[in-house]
Amino acid sequence: MLKSEDVKVLGSWSSPFVMRARIALNIKSVNYEYLEERLWEGKSELLLKSNPVHKKIPVLIHGDKPICESLVIVQYIDEVWSSGPSILPSDSHERATARFWAAYLDEKWFPTMKTIGLAQGEDARKAVIPQLEEGLVLLEEAFGKCSKGKPFFGGDQIGFQDIAFGCFLGWLRVTEKMNGAKLLSEDKTPALLEWAHRFCSDAAVKDVMPETDKLAEFSKMIMAKMRAAATPKS
Amino acid sequence: MDEVKLFGFWPSPFSRRVIWALKLKGVNYEYIEEDIPYNKSDLLLQYNPVHKKIPVLVHGGKPIAESLVILEYIDEVWPHNPLLPKDAYERSVARFWAKFIDEKTRTLWEFFQKSGEEQEKAIKNNFEILRTIEEYGLGDKKFFGGDRIGVADLVFGMVIHMLVPLEEVVGVKFIKADTFPRLHAWMKNFSEQPTIKDNVPDHSKVVDFLKTIDFWIGP
């Protein structure tokens, strides 16, 4: 059994993807060293060496082995620390469903949310909101089917789908705040609204979920930089 | 015995990789050819309401969508002739490359759709992608999976049945013995594997298809 110093996570406090790795380690009660990458000061040598292909966080370093890509990391954690609570469901079809929704979030839903940052003007930003809401209605339906009346997608405990989706709640709240919108609502997504509270209060999550206000400030800074970069200089 | 059905589209790399997985494991299945994109069947829309796309695997009446998700499912339900290694770290490496190659091979199409300066940029981009895959992904291994074909090989397999015809239509060649020696050797090894060899769409049929399509069959 490797010592706790043998597990490191390279990350950034604002990244939902990094949160996934940390939540998974917390679920398994694994002690790890967290190394905050100061991305605006340049990427660390360790990051560049550990993830030469993408040069991105999160990276899990177990012993001397780097594991990259958040969902790959979560599955790795689930497989290595197999005596802890299971993260992926045991049924193959349920596993496929969990992976399906994680892919949907990463490839469709969250990229759509990110476009709000670059959208020029309030109208353009508001046009994205209904797309996000539609996605959430799909997830509300999925929650009904997957949870089967239990508190989480994973059942009694947080599972893969909870982690894959819940990590975006900080940014979801920032988007709501900054656009005066309600993405999760009583009338369209009542179950998810309650799930979100449970998820954020969970012991494995609460210390790694960033505060909405802090994220909002950070978001303003990032959006200003993105807009400056996107605006052609005359 | 639970029935297995696969909804696919013959030139699509996404359904092709699932066909290969099923064949490598000797799984009997019913194949349903979908008329993409203008005439999708009601069943397909019912089984994949979120994306309305192929491939969809239906096992015992339960649908699974998204090709990489399907590959993992197949490997779990029919574990013989495994597509993923046993070791957790090696599995993470295999998954990393399957995902990377899946993402990047989607942009490998762009040179076909573009022209002029944009096409040149797309071609240059392809060389960079392939360089990364060769150096970091394949390295000195015979297959991405090591000695045996694994998930990443099935995903990269699009180069033999899709990239080659795209290259022919455009008139450019990416993977040559001198440009990408290891990928070139990989193409030979992969395409000679009997199961793969017997389950590749006809090259000239794909070329004709590419010359006539008026829609984007990428993701």
Short mmCIF file of C-alpha atoms in Angstrom, two decimals:
data_model
loop_
_atom_site.label_atom_id
_atom_site.label_comp_id
_atom_site.label_asym_id
_atom_site.label_seq_id
_atom_site.Cartn_x
_atom_site.Cartn_y
_atom_site.Cartn_z
CA MET A 1 0.00 0.00 0.00
CA LEU A 2 1.55 3.28 -1.08
CA LYS A 3 1.95 6.11 1.41
CA SER A 4 -0.26 9.17 1.18
CA GLU A 5 2.64 11.26 -0.11
CA ASP A 6 2.52 9.05 -3.16
CA VAL A 7 -0.72 10.52 -4.43
CA LYS A 8 -0.68 14.03 -5.86
CA VAL A 9 -3.25 16.05 -7.74
CA LEU A 10 -2.16 18.92 -9.95
CA GLY A 11 -5.05 21.29 -10.24
CA SER A 12 -6.68 24.67 -10.07
CA TRP A 13 -9.33 25.66 -7.50
CA SER A 14 -11.69 26.95 -10.17
CA SER A 15 -11.64 23.88 -12.41
CA PRO A 16 -14.67 21.59 -12.33
CA PHE A 17 -12.54 18.85 -13.89
CA VAL A 18 -10.04 18.98 -11.05
CA MET A 19 -12.93 18.74 -8.59
CA ARG A 20 -13.87 15.39 -10.08
CA ALA A 21 -10.52 13.88 -9.17
CA ARG A 22 -10.58 15.33 -5.66
CA ILE A 23 -14.14 14.20 -4.94
CA ALA A 24 -13.26 10.68 -6.09
CA LEU A 25 -10.21 10.58 -3.80
CA ASN A 26 -12.30 11.92 -0.92
CA ILE A 27 -14.94 9.24 -1.45
CA LYS A 28 -12.20 6.65 -1.13
CA SER A 29 -10.64 8.44 1.88
CA VAL A 30 -7.32 8.64 0.09
CA ASN A 31 -4.82 11.13 1.47
CA TYR A 32 -3.21 13.14 -1.27
CA GLU A 33 -1.08 16.18 -1.82
CA TYR A 34 -2.86 18.91 -3.73
CA LEU A 35 -0.66 21.16 -5.85
CA GLU A 36 -2.31 24.34 -7.06
CA GLU A 37 -1.16 25.32 -10.52
CA ARG A 38 -0.94 29.06 -10.89
CA LEU A 39 -1.97 28.84 -14.52
CA TRP A 40 -1.69 32.56 -15.18
CA GLU A 41 1.93 32.48 -14.03
CA GLY A 42 2.83 29.71 -16.47
CA LYS A 43 2.51 25.97 -16.20
CA SER A 44 4.80 24.12 -13.81
CA GLU A 45 7.58 21.79 -14.95
CA LEU A 46 5.78 18.93 -13.25
CA LEU A 47 2.57 19.61 -15.19
CA LEU A 48 4.35 19.85 -18.52
CA LYS A 49 6.25 16.65 -17.80
CA SER A 50 3.20 14.76 -16.53
CA ASN A 51 0.82 15.78 -19.28
CA PRO A 52 2.95 16.54 -22.33
CA VAL A 53 0.10 15.91 -24.77
CA HIS A 54 -2.49 18.33 -23.37
CA LYS A 55 -0.50 20.29 -20.77
CA LYS A 56 -3.71 20.56 -18.76
CA ILE A 57 -5.00 19.95 -15.27
CA PRO A 58 -6.13 17.78 -13.59
CA VAL A 59 -3.29 15.31 -13.45
CA LEU A 60 -3.24 12.56 -10.85
CA ILE A 61 0.24 11.37 -10.01
CA HIS A 62 0.25 8.00 -8.27
CA GLY A 63 3.75 7.01 -7.29
CA ASP A 64 5.56 8.09 -10.42
CA LYS A 65 2.69 7.46 -12.83
CA PRO A 66 0.70 10.35 -14.25
CA ILE A 67 -2.95 9.85 -15.14
CA CYS A 68 -4.67 12.52 -17.25
CA GLU A 69 -8.24 13.41 -18.28
CA SER A 70 -10.71 13.83 -15.42
CA LEU A 71 -13.05 10.94 -16.23
CA VAL A 72 -10.11 8.61 -16.89
CA ILE A 73 -8.74 9.67 -13.49
CA VAL A 74 -12.04 9.01 -11.70
CA GLN A 75 -12.26 5.53 -13.21
CA TYR A 76 -8.65 4.85 -12.28
CA ILE A 77 -9.33 5.90 -8.67
CA ASP A 78 -12.40 3.66 -8.58
CA GLU A 79 -10.40 0.69 -9.85
CA VAL A 80 -7.28 1.11 -7.71
CA TRP A 81 -8.99 1.84 -4.40
CA SER A 82 -11.54 -0.87 -4.91
CA SER A 83 -12.12 -1.52 -1.20
CA GLY A 84 -13.66 1.93 -0.77
CA PRO A 85 -17.24 2.82 -1.76
CA SER A 86 -17.84 2.17 -5.48
CA ILE A 87 -18.02 5.14 -7.76
CA LEU A 88 -19.21 3.44 -10.94
CA PRO A 89 -22.40 1.38 -10.78
CA SER A 90 -21.94 -2.38 -10.76
CA ASP A 91 -24.44 -3.09 -13.52
CA SER A 92 -22.94 -2.81 -17.03
CA HIS A 93 -25.90 -1.02 -18.54
CA GLU A 94 -26.00 1.46 -15.67
CA ARG A 95 -22.28 2.06 -16.14
CA ALA A 96 -22.89 2.77 -19.81
CA THR A 97 -25.67 5.22 -18.88
CA ALA A 98 -23.40 7.00 -16.41
CA ARG A 99 -20.63 7.26 -19.02
CA PHE A 100 -23.13 8.42 -21.65
CA TRP A 101 -24.28 11.36 -19.53
CA ALA A 102 -20.71 12.26 -18.56
CA ALA A 103 -19.84 12.44 -22.27
CA TYR A 104 -22.96 14.53 -22.94
CA LEU A 105 -21.94 17.01 -20.23
CA ASP A 106 -18.36 17.27 -21.44
CA GLU A 107 -19.04 17.36 -25.16
CA LYS A 108 -22.32 19.27 -25.37
CA TRP A 109 -23.59 20.90 -22.21
CA PHE A 110 -20.52 22.45 -20.65
CA PRO A 111 -19.06 23.68 -23.98
CA THR A 112 -22.40 25.43 -24.54
CA MET A 113 -22.13 27.07 -21.13
CA LYS A 114 -18.64 28.28 -21.94
CA THR A 115 -19.91 30.12 -25.02
CA ILE A 116 -21.69 32.54 -22.70
CA GLY A 117 -18.28 33.87 -21.72
CA LEU A 118 -17.44 34.78 -25.28
CA ALA A 119 -20.91 35.86 -26.37
CA GLN A 120 -20.90 39.52 -27.29
CA GLY A 121 -23.81 41.36 -25.80
CA GLU A 122 -26.62 40.43 -23.48
CA ASP A 123 -28.87 39.08 -26.24
CA ALA A 124 -26.25 36.64 -27.42
CA ARG A 125 -25.70 35.49 -23.85
CA LYS A 126 -29.42 35.09 -23.22
CA ALA A 127 -29.78 32.99 -26.37
CA VAL A 128 -27.60 30.32 -24.81
CA ILE A 129 -29.71 30.00 -21.67
CA PRO A 130 -32.59 28.03 -23.24
CA GLN A 131 -30.08 25.52 -24.68
CA LEU A 132 -28.64 24.98 -21.23
CA GLU A 133 -32.13 24.66 -19.75
CA GLU A 134 -33.07 22.03 -22.33
CA GLY A 135 -30.02 20.01 -21.38
CA LEU A 136 -30.94 20.27 -17.72
CA VAL A 137 -34.44 19.00 -18.42
CA LEU A 138 -32.87 15.94 -20.06
CA LEU A 139 -30.69 15.48 -16.99
CA GLU A 140 -33.72 15.87 -14.71
CA GLU A 141 -35.33 13.00 -16.58
CA ALA A 142 -32.14 10.96 -16.38
CA PHE A 143 -31.97 11.61 -12.66
CA GLY A 144 -35.45 10.19 -12.22
CA LYS A 145 -34.48 7.01 -14.06
CA CYS A 146 -31.02 6.54 -12.54
CA SER A 147 -31.68 7.44 -8.91
CA LYS A 148 -34.85 5.34 -8.64
CA GLY A 149 -36.08 7.44 -5.75
CA LYS A 150 -32.71 7.59 -4.01
CA PRO A 151 -30.81 10.80 -3.22
CA PHE A 152 -28.12 10.57 -5.92
CA PHE A 153 -27.67 9.39 -9.53
CA GLY A 154 -25.49 6.73 -7.93
CA GLY A 155 -28.19 5.73 -5.44
CA ASP A 156 -27.55 6.15 -1.71
CA GLN A 157 -24.07 7.52 -2.29
CA ILE A 158 -22.46 9.88 -4.78
CA GLY A 159 -21.44 8.05 -7.92
CA PHE A 160 -19.82 8.67 -11.29
CA GLN A 161 -22.71 10.60 -12.78
CA ASP A 162 -23.10 12.76 -9.68
CA ILE A 163 -19.41 13.65 -9.85
CA ALA A 164 -19.45 14.22 -13.62
CA PHE A 165 -22.38 16.63 -13.37
CA GLY A 166 -22.06 18.06 -9.86
CA CYS A 167 -18.61 19.50 -10.53
CA PHE A 168 -20.26 22.07 -12.81
CA LEU A 169 -22.61 23.44 -10.13
CA GLY A 170 -20.25 26.25 -9.16
CA TRP A 171 -20.09 27.53 -12.72
CA LEU A 172 -23.80 26.92 -13.16
CA ARG A 173 -24.51 29.22 -10.20
CA VAL A 174 -22.13 31.84 -11.54
CA THR A 175 -23.93 31.71 -14.90
CA GLU A 176 -27.27 32.14 -13.15
CA LYS A 177 -25.98 35.04 -11.09
CA MET A 178 -24.34 36.89 -13.93
CA ASN A 179 -27.20 36.48 -16.36
CA GLY A 180 -30.09 36.90 -13.95
CA ALA A 181 -31.29 33.45 -14.98
CA LYS A 182 -32.51 30.38 -13.17
CA LEU A 183 -31.05 27.32 -14.82
CA LEU A 184 -32.15 24.89 -12.13
CA SER A 185 -35.72 25.74 -11.17
CA GLU A 186 -38.66 24.54 -9.12
CA ASP A 187 -40.91 24.13 -12.11
CA LYS A 188 -38.57 22.55 -14.67
CA THR A 189 -35.93 20.73 -12.61
CA PRO A 190 -37.23 20.29 -9.06
CA ALA A 191 -35.43 17.02 -8.42
CA LEU A 192 -32.10 18.38 -9.62
CA LEU A 193 -32.53 21.49 -7.50
CA GLU A 194 -32.70 19.31 -4.39
CA TRP A 195 -29.97 17.00 -5.63
CA ALA A 196 -27.68 19.99 -6.10
CA HIS A 197 -28.04 20.96 -2.43
CA ARG A 198 -27.35 17.40 -1.31
CA PHE A 199 -24.36 17.09 -3.60
CA CYS A 200 -22.75 20.34 -2.47
CA SER A 201 -23.27 19.46 1.21
CA ASP A 202 -21.74 16.02 0.87
CA ALA A 203 -18.59 15.43 2.91
CA ALA A 204 -16.63 14.45 -0.18
CA VAL A 205 -17.62 17.64 -1.99
CA LYS A 206 -18.03 20.58 0.33
CA ASP A 207 -14.37 21.38 0.87
CA VAL A 208 -13.52 21.32 -2.82
CA MET A 209 -16.57 23.15 -4.23
CA PRO A 210 -15.51 26.76 -4.81
CA GLU A 211 -17.63 29.59 -3.40
CA THR A 212 -19.91 31.10 -6.01
CA ASP A 213 -18.82 34.69 -5.29
CA LYS A 214 -15.15 33.85 -5.60
CA LEU A 215 -15.82 32.03 -8.88
CA ALA A 216 -17.90 34.95 -10.15
CA GLU A 217 -15.03 37.38 -9.54
CA PHE A 218 -12.62 34.99 -11.24
CA SER A 219 -15.06 34.55 -14.11
CA LYS A 220 -15.25 38.32 -14.72
CA MET A 221 -11.49 38.46 -14.93
CA ILE A 222 -11.34 35.52 -17.35
CA MET A 223 -14.14 36.85 -19.56
CA ALA A 224 -12.46 40.23 -19.79
CA LYS A 225 -9.26 38.51 -20.91
CA MET A 226 -11.12 36.30 -23.41
CA ARG A 227 -12.96 39.25 -24.90
CA ALA A 228 -9.76 41.25 -25.17
CA ALA A 229 -8.11 38.33 -26.97
CA ALA A 230 -11.09 37.82 -29.31
CA THR A 231 -11.55 41.48 -30.21
CA PRO A 232 -9.59 42.39 -33.34
CA LYS A 233 -7.26 45.27 -32.72
CA SER A 234 -7.93 48.20 -35.02
CA MET B 1 -29.58 -15.43 -24.71
CA ASP B 2 -30.19 -11.70 -24.95
CA GLU B 3 -30.48 -10.33 -28.46
CA VAL B 4 -27.86 -7.92 -29.73
CA LYS B 5 -28.62 -5.34 -32.40
CA LEU B 6 -26.43 -2.66 -33.88
CA PHE B 7 -27.77 0.39 -35.69
CA GLY B 8 -25.04 1.69 -37.96
CA PHE B 9 -24.09 3.36 -41.18
CA TRP B 10 -21.63 1.53 -43.42
CA PRO B 11 -19.05 4.32 -44.04
CA SER B 12 -19.17 5.67 -40.50
CA PRO B 13 -15.99 5.14 -38.43
CA PHE B 14 -18.13 5.32 -35.30
CA SER B 15 -20.22 2.27 -36.13
CA ARG B 16 -17.26 0.52 -37.79
CA ARG B 17 -15.30 0.40 -34.52
CA VAL B 18 -18.30 -1.24 -32.81
CA ILE B 19 -18.59 -3.83 -35.60
CA TRP B 20 -14.92 -4.66 -35.11
CA ALA B 21 -15.34 -5.04 -31.35
CA LEU B 22 -18.31 -7.38 -31.75
CA LYS B 23 -16.55 -9.44 -34.41
CA LEU B 24 -13.32 -9.69 -32.41
CA LYS B 25 -15.34 -11.12 -29.56
CA GLY B 26 -17.41 -13.39 -31.76
CA VAL B 27 -20.69 -11.83 -30.62
CA ASN B 28 -23.67 -12.59 -32.83
CA TYR B 29 -25.72 -9.54 -33.64
CA GLU B 30 -28.29 -8.20 -36.01
CA TYR B 31 -27.06 -5.25 -38.03
CA ILE B 32 -29.48 -2.55 -39.05
CA GLU B 33 -28.28 -0.21 -41.77
CA GLU B 34 -29.58 3.30 -41.18
CA ASP B 35 -30.26 5.67 -44.04
CA ILE B 36 -28.23 8.61 -42.76
CA PRO B 37 -28.95 11.51 -42.55
CA TYR B 38 -32.29 12.14 -44.16
CA ASN B 39 -34.20 9.01 -43.34
CA LYS B 40 -33.40 7.86 -39.84
CA SER B 41 -35.64 5.10 -38.59
CA ASP B 42 -38.19 5.62 -35.83
CA LEU B 43 -36.44 2.92 -33.82
CA LEU B 44 -33.13 4.79 -33.94
CA LEU B 45 -34.80 8.00 -32.79
CA GLN B 46 -36.49 6.08 -30.01
CA TYR B 47 -33.27 4.38 -28.88
CA ASN B 48 -31.12 7.53 -29.04
CA PRO B 49 -33.45 10.47 -28.45
CA VAL B 50 -30.68 12.71 -27.08
CA HIS B 51 -28.33 12.61 -30.08
CA LYS B 52 -30.40 10.80 -32.74
CA LYS B 53 -27.20 9.24 -34.08
CA ILE B 54 -25.62 5.95 -34.88
CA PRO B 55 -24.10 3.79 -33.59
CA VAL B 56 -26.57 2.45 -31.08
CA LEU B 57 -26.14 -0.99 -29.58
CA VAL B 58 -29.28 -2.61 -28.23
CA HIS B 59 -28.74 -5.52 -25.87
CA GLY B 60 -31.77 -7.34 -24.53
CA GLY B 61 -33.89 -4.35 -25.52
CA LYS B 62 -31.68 -1.83 -23.67
CA PRO B 63 -29.96 0.79 -25.83
CA ILE B 64 -26.41 2.06 -25.41
CA ALA B 65 -25.25 5.10 -27.39
CA GLU B 66 -21.89 6.82 -27.98
CA SER B 67 -19.27 4.62 -29.60
CA LEU B 68 -16.64 4.78 -26.83
CA VAL B 69 -19.30 4.02 -24.21
CA ILE B 70 -20.44 1.09 -26.37
CA LEU B 71 -16.88 -0.26 -26.66
CA GLU B 72 -16.46 -0.24 -22.86
CA TYR B 73 -19.84 -1.94 -22.47
CA ILE B 74 -18.95 -4.65 -24.99
CA ASP B 75 -15.62 -5.26 -23.25
CA GLU B 76 -17.34 -5.66 -19.89
CA VAL B 77 -20.21 -7.88 -20.99
CA TRP B 78 -18.07 -10.12 -23.25
CA PRO B 79 -14.71 -10.10 -21.45
CA HIS B 80 -12.88 -12.66 -23.59
CA ASN B 81 -10.41 -11.19 -26.12
CA PRO B 82 -10.19 -8.08 -23.98
CA LEU B 83 -9.96 -4.63 -25.54
CA LEU B 84 -8.65 -3.03 -22.38
CA PRO B 85 -5.67 -4.20 -20.30
CA LYS B 86 -6.14 -5.61 -16.77
CA ASP B 87 -3.76 -3.24 -15.01
CA ALA B 88 -5.50 -0.06 -13.83
CA TYR B 89 -2.72 2.27 -14.94
CA GLU B 90 -2.48 0.70 -18.38
CA ARG B 91 -6.26 0.94 -18.66
CA SER B 92 -6.03 4.65 -17.94
CA VAL B 93 -3.43 5.03 -20.69
CA ALA B 94 -5.61 3.07 -23.14
CA ARG B 95 -8.66 5.19 -22.28
CA PHE B 96 -6.63 8.38 -22.61
CA TRP B 97 -5.54 7.47 -26.12
CA ALA B 98 -8.93 6.17 -27.18
CA LYS B 99 -10.39 9.54 -26.19
CA PHE B 100 -7.57 11.58 -27.70
CA ILE B 101 -7.66 9.72 -31.00
CA ASP B 102 -11.47 9.87 -31.09
CA GLU B 103 -11.39 13.66 -30.64
CA LYS B 104 -8.56 14.32 -33.03
CA THR B 105 -9.63 11.99 -35.82
CA ARG B 106 -12.80 14.06 -36.08
CA THR B 107 -10.70 17.01 -37.17
CA LEU B 108 -8.77 14.81 -39.58
CA TRP B 109 -11.76 15.28 -41.92
CA GLU B 110 -11.40 19.02 -42.20
CA PHE B 111 -8.93 19.01 -45.02
CA PHE B 112 -11.59 17.28 -47.12
CA GLN B 113 -14.22 19.91 -46.45
CA LYS B 114 -12.04 22.97 -46.92
CA SER B 115 -10.15 24.59 -49.75
CA GLY B 116 -7.33 27.04 -50.36
CA GLU B 117 -5.50 28.43 -47.38
CA GLU B 118 -7.89 26.84 -44.89
CA GLN B 119 -7.25 23.45 -46.41
CA GLU B 120 -3.50 23.97 -46.12
CA LYS B 121 -3.93 24.81 -42.46
CA ALA B 122 -6.05 21.70 -41.96
CA ILE B 123 -3.45 19.54 -43.67
CA LYS B 124 -0.70 20.98 -41.49
CA ASN B 125 -2.86 20.34 -38.43
CA ASN B 126 -3.28 16.71 -39.46
CA PHE B 127 0.47 16.23 -39.63
CA GLU B 128 0.78 17.59 -36.09
CA ILE B 129 -1.98 15.37 -34.76
CA LEU B 130 -0.46 12.29 -36.36
CA ARG B 131 2.97 13.21 -35.06
CA THR B 132 1.61 13.34 -31.48
CA ILE B 133 -0.22 10.04 -31.92
CA GLU B 134 2.85 8.33 -33.33
CA GLU B 135 5.33 9.65 -30.79
CA TYR B 136 3.33 9.63 -27.57
CA GLY B 137 0.54 7.19 -28.30
CA LEU B 138 1.98 4.37 -30.31
CA GLY B 139 5.68 4.70 -29.57
CA ASP B 140 7.47 1.43 -30.21
CA LYS B 141 4.46 -0.77 -29.71
CA LYS B 142 2.96 -2.91 -32.44
CA PHE B 143 -0.55 -1.81 -31.53
CA PHE B 144 -1.79 0.91 -29.20
CA GLY B 145 -2.96 -1.99 -27.06
CA GLY B 146 0.55 -3.50 -27.03
CA ASP B 147 0.83 -6.91 -28.64
CA ARG B 148 -2.87 -7.11 -29.24
CA ILE B 149 -5.51 -4.80 -30.66
CA GLY B 150 -7.19 -2.62 -28.05
CA VAL B 151 -9.78 0.16 -27.92
CA ALA B 152 -7.39 2.84 -29.14
CA ASP B 153 -6.55 0.72 -32.19
CA LEU B 154 -10.23 0.35 -33.03
CA VAL B 155 -10.64 4.11 -32.79
CA PHE B 156 -7.55 4.91 -34.85
CA GLY B 157 -8.74 2.30 -37.35
CA MET B 158 -10.65 5.01 -39.18
CA VAL B 159 -7.40 5.83 -40.98
CA ILE B 160 -7.54 2.61 -42.97
CA HIS B 161 -11.12 2.85 -44.20
CA MET B 162 -11.82 6.58 -44.12
CA LEU B 163 -8.60 8.61 -44.16
CA VAL B 164 -7.20 6.67 -47.11
CA PRO B 165 -10.28 7.33 -49.32
CA LEU B 166 -10.36 10.99 -48.17
CA GLU B 167 -6.72 11.30 -49.17
CA GLU B 168 -7.48 9.83 -52.58
CA VAL B 169 -10.28 12.30 -53.25
CA VAL B 170 -8.19 15.30 -52.18
CA GLY B 171 -4.86 14.08 -53.57
CA VAL B 172 -2.69 14.18 -50.46
CA LYS B 173 -1.08 11.38 -48.45
CA PHE B 174 -0.39 11.60 -44.75
CA ILE B 175 0.85 8.30 -43.42
CA LYS B 176 3.81 7.17 -45.48
CA ALA B 177 6.78 4.99 -44.56
CA ASP B 178 9.04 8.05 -44.50
CA THR B 179 6.68 10.56 -42.82
CA PHE B 180 5.25 8.30 -40.12
CA PRO B 181 7.13 5.01 -40.11
CA ARG B 182 5.50 3.62 -37.00
CA LEU B 183 1.96 4.57 -37.98
CA HIS B 184 2.65 3.17 -41.42
CA ALA B 185 3.68 -0.15 -39.92
CA TRP B 186 0.64 -0.01 -37.65
CA MET B 187 -1.66 0.40 -40.65
CA LYS B 188 -0.20 -2.72 -42.23
CA ASN B 189 -0.45 -4.77 -39.01
CA PHE B 190 -3.95 -3.58 -38.22
CA SER B 191 -5.41 -4.07 -41.67
CA GLU B 192 -3.89 -7.54 -41.99
CA GLN B 193 -5.53 -8.76 -38.79
CA PRO B 194 -8.09 -11.26 -40.19
CA THR B 195 -11.16 -9.91 -38.39
CA ILE B 196 -10.36 -6.35 -39.42
CA LYS B 197 -9.50 -7.38 -42.98
CA ASP B 198 -12.84 -9.13 -43.39
CA ASN B 199 -14.83 -6.20 -42.05
CA VAL B 200 -13.66 -3.12 -43.88
CA PRO B 201 -15.92 -1.25 -46.29
CA ASP B 202 -14.90 -1.45 -49.92
CA HIS B 203 -12.40 1.31 -50.70
CA SER B 204 -13.86 2.38 -54.07
CA LYS B 205 -17.35 2.36 -52.60
CA VAL B 206 -16.17 4.79 -49.92
CA VAL B 207 -14.43 6.97 -52.52
CA ASP B 208 -17.64 7.14 -54.60
CA PHE B 209 -19.61 7.90 -51.45
CA LEU B 210 -17.26 10.76 -50.52
CA LYS B 211 -17.48 12.22 -54.00
CA THR B 212 -21.25 12.39 -53.85
CA ILE B 213 -22.18 13.30 -50.28
CA ASP B 214 -23.84 16.62 -49.68
CA PHE B 215 -23.81 16.34 -45.90
CA TRP B 216 -21.32 16.13 -43.13
CA ILE B 217 -21.01 12.57 -41.84
CA GLY B 218 -18.56 13.47 -39.15
CA PRO B 219 -19.83 13.93 -35.62
#
